[in-house]
XYZ file of C-alpha atoms in Angstrom:
513
model
C 42.707 -41.469 -47.906
C 41.816 -39.658 -51.416
C 41.499 -36.722 -48.917
C 44.988 -36.679 -47.363
C 45.480 -34.709 -50.396
C 43.640 -31.469 -50.064
C 43.517 -31.091 -46.863
C 47.736 -31.685 -46.381
C 48.018 -29.059 -48.925
C 45.730 -26.511 -47.490
C 46.952 -27.073 -43.313
C 51.117 -26.165 -45.738
C 49.349 -23.077 -47.442
C 48.143 -21.802 -44.078
C 51.015 -22.232 -42.188
C 53.282 -20.319 -42.168
C 56.598 -19.459 -40.149
C 55.321 -15.340 -39.703
C 51.976 -17.397 -37.977
C 53.185 -19.042 -35.206
C 51.520 -21.766 -34.193
C 48.331 -22.449 -36.215
C 49.348 -25.051 -37.820
C 46.602 -27.979 -37.963
C 46.505 -31.826 -37.007
C 46.318 -33.615 -39.626
C 45.347 -38.052 -40.070
C 47.560 -39.213 -42.483
C 47.116 -43.494 -42.233
C 50.660 -44.834 -43.276
C 53.762 -45.421 -41.740
C 55.793 -44.570 -45.406
C 55.053 -40.772 -46.623
C 56.412 -40.033 -49.993
C 56.561 -35.798 -50.089
C 57.160 -34.431 -53.624
C 57.766 -31.103 -53.536
C 57.610 -28.298 -56.157
C 57.868 -24.713 -56.862
C 53.955 -22.942 -57.267
C 55.245 -20.525 -60.509
C 56.828 -23.296 -62.886
C 55.255 -26.282 -61.295
C 58.136 -27.960 -61.628
C 60.099 -30.302 -58.128
C 62.738 -28.210 -55.667
C 65.323 -28.811 -53.191
C 64.600 -28.433 -50.173
C 65.917 -28.392 -46.894
C 63.382 -30.154 -44.397
C 63.942 -29.769 -40.169
C 61.752 -32.849 -39.054
C 60.771 -33.520 -35.585
C 58.728 -36.301 -33.918
C 57.284 -36.111 -30.618
C 59.143 -36.405 -28.506
C 60.977 -33.389 -30.460
C 63.697 -35.175 -32.069
C 64.418 -34.226 -35.316
C 64.340 -36.578 -37.999
C 67.156 -37.222 -40.573
C 67.132 -39.325 -43.297
C 69.660 -42.079 -44.342
C 70.779 -41.234 -48.056
C 70.033 -37.928 -47.929
C 72.962 -34.921 -46.514
C 71.974 -34.099 -43.406
C 73.204 -31.859 -40.708
C 72.366 -30.881 -36.665
C 68.738 -30.788 -36.817
C 67.684 -30.811 -40.963
C 68.390 -32.837 -44.036
C 68.255 -31.883 -47.760
C 66.002 -33.537 -50.692
C 65.886 -33.271 -54.032
C 62.662 -32.682 -55.084
C 60.948 -35.985 -53.471
C 61.825 -37.479 -50.143
C 59.764 -41.508 -49.077
C 60.076 -40.979 -45.338
C 60.053 -44.870 -43.171
C 58.539 -43.044 -39.652
C 57.505 -44.799 -36.181
C 53.754 -44.381 -35.584
C 53.270 -40.878 -33.602
C 52.524 -37.236 -34.512
C 55.371 -35.652 -37.218
C 55.544 -31.508 -37.062
C 57.678 -30.177 -39.798
C 59.474 -26.983 -41.102
C 60.448 -27.075 -45.349
C 62.538 -23.582 -46.577
C 64.388 -22.972 -49.567
C 66.836 -20.796 -48.733
C 65.561 -16.467 -48.098
C 63.463 -16.346 -51.062
C 60.787 -18.505 -50.228
C 57.519 -18.710 -47.490
C 58.296 -21.194 -44.932
C 55.996 -24.149 -45.195
C 54.672 -25.492 -41.646
C 52.495 -27.950 -40.369
C 52.068 -31.164 -38.314
C 51.126 -34.428 -39.156
C 50.095 -38.681 -37.929
C 51.721 -41.485 -38.412
C 49.462 -44.201 -37.899
C 50.456 -47.524 -38.913
C 50.430 -49.918 -41.962
C 49.461 -47.852 -44.544
C 51.336 -45.680 -46.513
C 49.940 -42.075 -48.711
C 52.044 -39.334 -51.418
C 51.299 -35.106 -50.858
C 52.448 -32.883 -52.907
C 53.900 -29.063 -50.736
C 54.183 -26.654 -53.399
C 56.966 -23.781 -52.706
C 55.673 -20.276 -53.165
C 58.663 -17.606 -54.053
C 57.785 -14.183 -52.579
C 60.324 -12.479 -54.165
C 63.433 -13.084 -56.824
C 66.400 -11.499 -55.860
C 68.370 -12.495 -59.148
C 65.631 -10.676 -61.419
C 66.609 -7.552 -59.577
C 71.063 -8.308 -59.994
C 71.354 -9.818 -56.963
C 73.364 -13.244 -56.037
C 73.718 -14.711 -52.753
C 76.647 -16.238 -51.207
C 77.732 -17.527 -48.117
C 81.776 -17.880 -47.408
C 81.542 -20.203 -44.369
C 81.126 -23.693 -45.855
C 82.313 -26.964 -44.474
C 79.373 -29.928 -45.347
C 81.378 -31.882 -47.695
C 81.952 -32.112 -50.775
C 80.251 -34.358 -52.196
C 76.265 -33.153 -50.814
C 78.032 -28.881 -52.256
C 75.515 -29.503 -55.776
C 72.414 -30.370 -53.963
C 72.164 -28.104 -50.990
C 73.180 -25.090 -52.870
C 69.911 -25.856 -54.624
C 68.018 -26.569 -51.832
C 69.149 -23.778 -50.436
C 68.756 -21.325 -53.447
C 72.816 -19.988 -52.817
C 75.005 -18.769 -56.317
C 78.419 -19.133 -54.468
C 79.479 -21.349 -51.977
C 82.998 -21.939 -51.597
C 83.617 -24.650 -49.283
C 86.490 -24.923 -47.259
C 88.679 -28.268 -47.410
C 91.833 -27.010 -45.635
C 91.274 -25.774 -42.158
C 93.913 -25.564 -39.104
C 95.392 -29.450 -39.277
C 92.900 -30.243 -41.994
C 94.052 -31.231 -45.709
C 91.562 -32.730 -46.931
C 94.370 -32.541 -50.047
C 97.325 -33.721 -48.111
C 96.827 -37.487 -49.587
C 95.197 -36.817 -53.362
C 95.972 -34.421 -56.472
C 94.324 -31.717 -56.670
C 91.469 -30.985 -58.756
C 91.981 -29.898 -61.986
C 88.989 -28.137 -62.747
C 88.680 -26.331 -59.030
C 85.632 -23.951 -59.645
C 82.843 -26.098 -60.336
C 79.891 -25.065 -61.732
C 76.079 -26.523 -60.769
C 74.345 -24.989 -63.765
C 74.261 -21.972 -65.244
C 73.863 -19.615 -62.358
C 75.399 -21.580 -58.999
C 79.111 -21.605 -59.072
C 81.075 -23.872 -55.749
C 84.913 -23.470 -55.291
C 87.020 -26.441 -53.802
C 89.538 -24.711 -52.036
C 88.550 -21.986 -49.605
C 90.267 -22.424 -45.890
C 90.158 -21.129 -42.751
C 93.428 -20.352 -40.438
C 91.196 -20.461 -37.237
C 93.740 -20.553 -33.783
C 94.552 -17.714 -30.747
C 94.236 -14.289 -32.759
C 90.636 -15.367 -34.384
C 89.842 -16.731 -37.296
C 90.658 -15.756 -41.600
C 88.786 -17.451 -44.759
C 91.121 -17.862 -48.470
C 88.622 -18.198 -51.303
C 90.429 -18.888 -54.772
C 93.686 -19.881 -53.861
C 95.519 -22.031 -56.260
C 96.035 -24.435 -53.619
C 96.173 -24.899 -49.468
C 98.933 -22.635 -47.477
C 100.765 -24.871 -45.054
C 99.061 -24.324 -41.708
C 99.013 -27.816 -40.322
C 101.961 -27.255 -38.386
C 100.854 -24.373 -36.491
C 100.188 -23.283 -32.954
C 97.673 -22.016 -31.176
C 99.871 -18.720 -31.405
C 102.383 -19.252 -33.740
C 103.472 -18.035 -36.389
C 101.617 -14.965 -36.478
C 98.272 -15.179 -38.724
C 100.330 -12.221 -40.718
C 102.788 -14.610 -42.397
C 100.030 -17.117 -43.866
C 98.455 -13.420 -44.857
C 101.162 -12.079 -46.536
C 102.211 -15.096 -47.960
C 98.174 -15.093 -49.484
C 99.345 -12.397 -51.526
C 101.563 -14.028 -54.007
C 97.961 -15.526 -55.524
C 96.535 -12.440 -57.401
C 92.722 -13.613 -57.770
C 92.766 -14.811 -53.567
C 90.175 -12.964 -51.528
C 91.018 -12.867 -47.597
C 87.792 -12.525 -44.744
C 88.027 -11.328 -41.938
C 85.646 -14.108 -40.154
C 84.410 -11.780 -37.059
C 85.345 -8.382 -36.733
C 85.926 -8.888 -32.702
C 89.092 -11.686 -32.595
C 91.732 -10.383 -31.112
C 93.873 -10.168 -34.475
C 91.344 -7.844 -36.566
C 92.668 -4.746 -35.592
C 96.313 -5.787 -36.969
C 94.218 -7.778 -39.502
C 93.492 -4.497 -40.649
C 96.506 -2.782 -40.072
C 98.299 -5.111 -43.009
C 96.108 -3.664 -45.803
C 95.557 -6.982 -46.904
C 92.774 -7.967 -46.187
C 89.215 -7.820 -47.880
C 85.851 -8.030 -46.311
C 84.535 -8.618 -42.414
C 82.323 -10.990 -41.237
C 79.242 -8.533 -40.246
C 76.830 -11.573 -40.631
C 78.367 -14.160 -39.186
C 77.848 -17.345 -37.485
C 77.449 -16.738 -33.788
C 74.380 -15.796 -35.374
C 71.643 -19.366 -35.698
C 68.660 -19.695 -36.962
C 67.884 -21.159 -33.478
C 69.502 -19.182 -30.905
C 72.650 -17.193 -30.357
C 76.140 -17.816 -29.068
C 75.936 -15.632 -26.809
C 79.794 -15.254 -25.779
C 82.269 -13.593 -28.735
C 84.450 -17.479 -28.353
C 87.902 -16.509 -27.692
C 87.925 -12.600 -28.539
C 87.401 -9.583 -27.442
C 84.740 -10.386 -25.039
C 81.828 -7.338 -24.930
C 80.615 -4.630 -22.526
C 77.495 -6.411 -21.408
C 76.595 -3.540 -19.034
C 76.170 -2.083 -22.719
C 75.138 -4.866 -24.009
C 73.351 -7.488 -22.880
C 71.618 -10.883 -23.232
C 70.600 -13.001 -26.443
C 71.162 -9.892 -28.696
C 74.141 -8.653 -27.679
C 76.856 -10.525 -29.445
C 74.923 -9.308 -32.242
C 75.009 -6.087 -31.759
C 78.514 -6.098 -30.021
C 79.569 -6.978 -34.086
C 77.875 -3.824 -35.526
C 79.641 -1.551 -32.793
C 83.223 -2.787 -34.096
C 81.673 -2.763 -37.564
C 80.885 0.793 -37.250
C 83.928 1.647 -35.527
C 86.334 0.424 -38.091
C 84.426 2.415 -40.583
C 85.067 5.531 -38.288
C 88.756 5.078 -39.018
C 88.267 6.035 -42.650
C 88.896 1.829 -43.015
C 86.783 0.765 -46.366
C 85.580 -3.079 -46.052
C 82.643 -4.131 -47.061
C 80.777 -6.386 -44.947
C 80.470 -10.587 -45.523
C 78.282 -12.843 -44.157
C 79.075 -16.951 -43.385
C 76.835 -19.542 -41.061
C 79.675 -21.915 -40.374
C 77.487 -24.906 -41.542
C 79.133 -28.661 -40.918
C 80.837 -27.574 -37.521
C 77.867 -24.906 -36.313
C 74.414 -25.959 -36.381
C 72.999 -23.202 -39.302
C 71.822 -25.318 -42.460
C 74.487 -23.870 -45.357
C 73.176 -20.199 -46.234
C 71.710 -19.147 -43.160
C 73.882 -16.493 -42.977
C 74.286 -14.854 -46.899
C 75.992 -12.384 -48.504
C 74.288 -10.617 -51.898
C 76.564 -9.269 -54.246
C 75.200 -7.084 -57.046
C 76.250 -8.607 -60.220
C 73.464 -7.893 -63.110
C 71.795 -10.029 -65.141
C 74.288 -12.837 -65.278
C 76.022 -14.525 -62.478
C 79.772 -14.689 -63.259
C 82.391 -16.186 -60.241
C 85.066 -13.822 -60.827
C 82.548 -10.426 -60.804
C 80.521 -12.229 -57.863
C 83.884 -11.498 -55.966
C 85.031 -8.035 -57.531
C 81.412 -6.968 -56.911
C 82.419 -8.218 -52.404
C 85.658 -6.343 -52.708
C 83.589 -3.141 -54.170
C 80.955 -3.059 -51.097
C 77.893 -3.701 -53.572
C 76.855 -5.794 -51.293
C 74.095 -6.571 -48.820
C 74.482 -9.275 -45.900
C 71.119 -11.112 -44.091
C 70.238 -13.702 -42.382
C 65.978 -13.155 -43.279
C 65.253 -9.556 -44.721
C 66.175 -8.935 -47.976
C 66.989 -5.559 -48.858
C 67.678 -4.418 -52.382
C 69.285 -0.300 -51.698
C 69.817 2.667 -53.943
C 71.487 6.172 -52.251
C 70.759 8.310 -55.346
C 70.527 5.831 -57.738
C 74.091 4.333 -56.422
C 74.550 0.561 -55.581
C 76.505 0.243 -51.331
C 80.402 1.160 -51.757
C 79.562 4.079 -53.981
C 81.736 6.983 -52.796
C 80.583 10.652 -53.376
C 82.122 13.596 -53.377
C 81.612 16.975 -53.489
C 84.577 20.316 -53.011
C 85.581 21.416 -49.780
C 82.846 23.853 -48.311
C 79.826 22.417 -49.393
C 77.284 20.218 -48.777
C 75.350 16.787 -49.752
C 71.573 15.180 -49.477
C 71.978 11.285 -50.154
C 68.138 10.139 -50.617
C 68.188 6.711 -49.847
C 65.601 4.539 -51.372
C 64.740 0.473 -50.497
C 62.851 -2.620 -51.941
C 61.979 -4.329 -49.240
C 60.707 -8.376 -48.695
C 60.027 -10.214 -45.880
C 59.362 -12.689 -42.966
C 60.804 -11.941 -40.396
C 58.401 -9.077 -38.309
C 60.201 -6.032 -38.958
C 59.141 -2.978 -36.575
C 61.757 0.015 -37.793
C 64.027 0.605 -40.848
C 67.362 3.035 -39.298
C 69.799 4.792 -41.498
C 73.162 4.625 -39.539
C 75.236 7.298 -40.091
C 79.013 7.473 -38.675
C 77.994 4.907 -36.209
C 74.477 6.844 -34.955
C 71.335 6.429 -35.681
C 69.638 9.225 -37.947
C 66.092 8.193 -38.926
C 64.363 5.073 -37.542
C 60.912 4.792 -40.246
C 58.226 2.529 -39.227
C 57.545 -0.007 -41.712
C 54.083 1.777 -42.106
C 55.863 4.526 -42.796
C 58.006 3.289 -45.748
C 55.251 1.452 -47.120
C 53.596 5.283 -47.092
C 55.964 6.508 -48.840
C 56.850 3.898 -51.558
C 60.314 2.983 -50.912
C 61.640 5.825 -50.147
C 63.757 6.203 -47.002
C 64.445 10.740 -45.686
C 66.882 12.150 -47.095
C 70.445 12.460 -44.977
C 72.790 15.685 -44.760
C 76.616 15.801 -45.407
C 78.250 17.805 -44.230
C 81.337 16.682 -43.131
C 83.329 13.451 -45.031
C 81.333 10.289 -43.134
C 79.144 7.521 -44.259
C 75.325 5.732 -44.287
C 74.007 2.844 -44.372
C 70.675 0.916 -44.025
C 69.612 -1.336 -41.442
C 66.380 -3.995 -40.082
C 66.292 -5.999 -37.643
C 63.771 -8.259 -36.677
C 61.748 -8.789 -33.729
C 62.932 -12.252 -32.765
C 64.037 -12.587 -29.008
C 66.000 -16.025 -29.663
C 68.615 -14.677 -32.138
C 69.513 -11.529 -34.020
C 68.402 -11.408 -36.825
C 68.654 -8.533 -39.688
C 69.957 -7.441 -42.412
C 72.577 -4.215 -43.856
C 73.104 -3.191 -46.647
C 76.803 -2.313 -47.360
C 78.150 0.651 -46.277
C 78.290 4.131 -48.964
C 80.846 7.425 -47.709
C 81.255 10.670 -48.654
C 83.972 12.955 -49.404
C 84.012 16.637 -48.716
C 87.156 18.219 -49.847
C 89.958 15.342 -50.425
C 89.632 13.725 -46.847
C 87.891 11.370 -44.917
C 86.261 10.817 -42.041
C 88.925 9.781 -39.466
C 87.488 9.692 -35.831
C 90.192 10.013 -32.624
C 88.668 7.844 -30.508
C 87.564 5.298 -32.759
C 91.321 5.444 -34.163
C 92.069 5.099 -29.757
C 89.551 2.530 -29.882
C 91.425 -0.057 -31.643
C 95.287 1.244 -30.751
C 94.464 0.033 -27.113
C 92.468 -3.204 -29.006
C 96.356 -3.402 -30.147
C 98.069 -2.929 -26.659
C 95.615 -5.080 -25.276
C 96.725 -7.931 -27.472
C 99.986 -7.781 -26.800
C 100.048 -7.254 -23.367
C 97.947 -11.171 -22.994
C 99.998 -12.485 -25.763
C 101.411 -16.302 -24.198
C 104.761 -18.250 -26.150
C 107.211 -19.527 -23.801
C 109.833 -19.107 -26.832
C 111.393 -15.883 -26.309
C 112.636 -15.783 -30.380
C 108.536 -16.926 -31.597
C 107.049 -14.155 -28.657
C 109.404 -11.698 -30.781
C 108.820 -12.941 -33.973
C 104.780 -13.039 -33.319
C 105.167 -9.325 -32.022
C 106.651 -8.053 -34.887
C 103.063 -8.151 -36.619
C 100.999 -6.424 -33.709
C 104.142 -3.439 -32.843
C 103.220 -2.605 -36.767
C 99.749 -2.909 -36.156
C 100.349 -0.423 -32.965
C 102.024 1.844 -35.004
C 100.319 1.922 -37.726
C 96.381 3.047 -35.410
C 98.489 5.527 -33.695
C 99.506 7.490 -36.910
C 95.587 6.735 -37.356
C 94.764 8.667 -34.246
C 97.518 11.228 -35.452
C 96.027 11.763 -38.584
C 92.489 11.795 -37.120
C 90.287 14.987 -38.658
C 87.473 14.975 -35.814
C 86.878 13.281 -31.913
């Protein structure tokens, strides 16, 4: 048995997720395997997530460890008591470590100990970028270990959601913000209002909103949105762009971010429809990846109307299949993480959203969210620069200007350009961002910078066609609203009518077609 340790380590070292099919079968004699995991650089034990399957392809989730769907997490060491047979595994630690994968065979009546090292290939926090997941439904008792296993720094936990309120029969904690070491934080009072018009996520509240008695369409989500704004630090996130009430929420001026990298995008596949949101044109956005493209189309249209709302990310682990942190938003906070500063950076748009590629962007040495200004009649040349780290194959980097791809740069060319992308010239107000999309055929795996904004003169770019898109959307929502009680219907419709008036004014004030 003394040789199995070295063979097992070698198998793991060569079986990365970027080399599918390269795993080797290894005989491990024993029904009990103890696996210890360390960080390659520090040599210290680290928490990880493991996807372990038997030879029938069924997930194995040992008792005593936090688990969900097809995976479990453990803190540096796990003892697996397994029936004889063949097993496959993948082991991950967030997005900044290589995936380790391999095969082994369990034979009866013996045991073994194995050591796995996790290889970090980029350290985002050393470049000032700190990762958070804004949609977590996992048990509070598991959050500390989940954050460590996913190398996640900010994790608001949803403890009230529609008719479920974990605090209904218990006293609120005196300390709602819980540190994990000195660079990770989770908050115990995030909430979600998810009903007929879609979902809003609420963060940094001192108490839950009283939504447990709400019906599917009554009262309007706008009522709770207005109430939330009584609290200074409250941050409200539109969970997905295609929810029916999204244009109404934008019209309210009370939302802070929007889920561009959302839970329809999953580790092993896509929710390839829009649930009860506004459906896409499947002719324009076909197939598995269509929902991801539709999500971005809506977001780009929103930017085209002059609204400056940053993208966010959430995984919905605990409800949908994702691990915690699969979809994550990196916020630039500098050398040290401060929880309140992280949310302030999110509101400023100093962000990158991702479920794969890791981008660290600068445009003319500025972070995302920056507004470049120039006098009327002048022009601006913006020079994107990008640090990029990958686990998945990406063929192109794309520079998006005013909703259209203006530069598509092959990875080989990007490397020769030293991380500098082609310059983008603006003679009128507008915006730009940089996007990387992987070649994964099963799910929309991508990364996007937050937008940069350009003001030539004293006005923003406002597209008439984009504003009309949202005006039509609001009218369609008004027509489809179903409430039999005329008083309730009238109360809900007042917010949509106000939104219709708002978008009509945006159309009337447009300055480009």
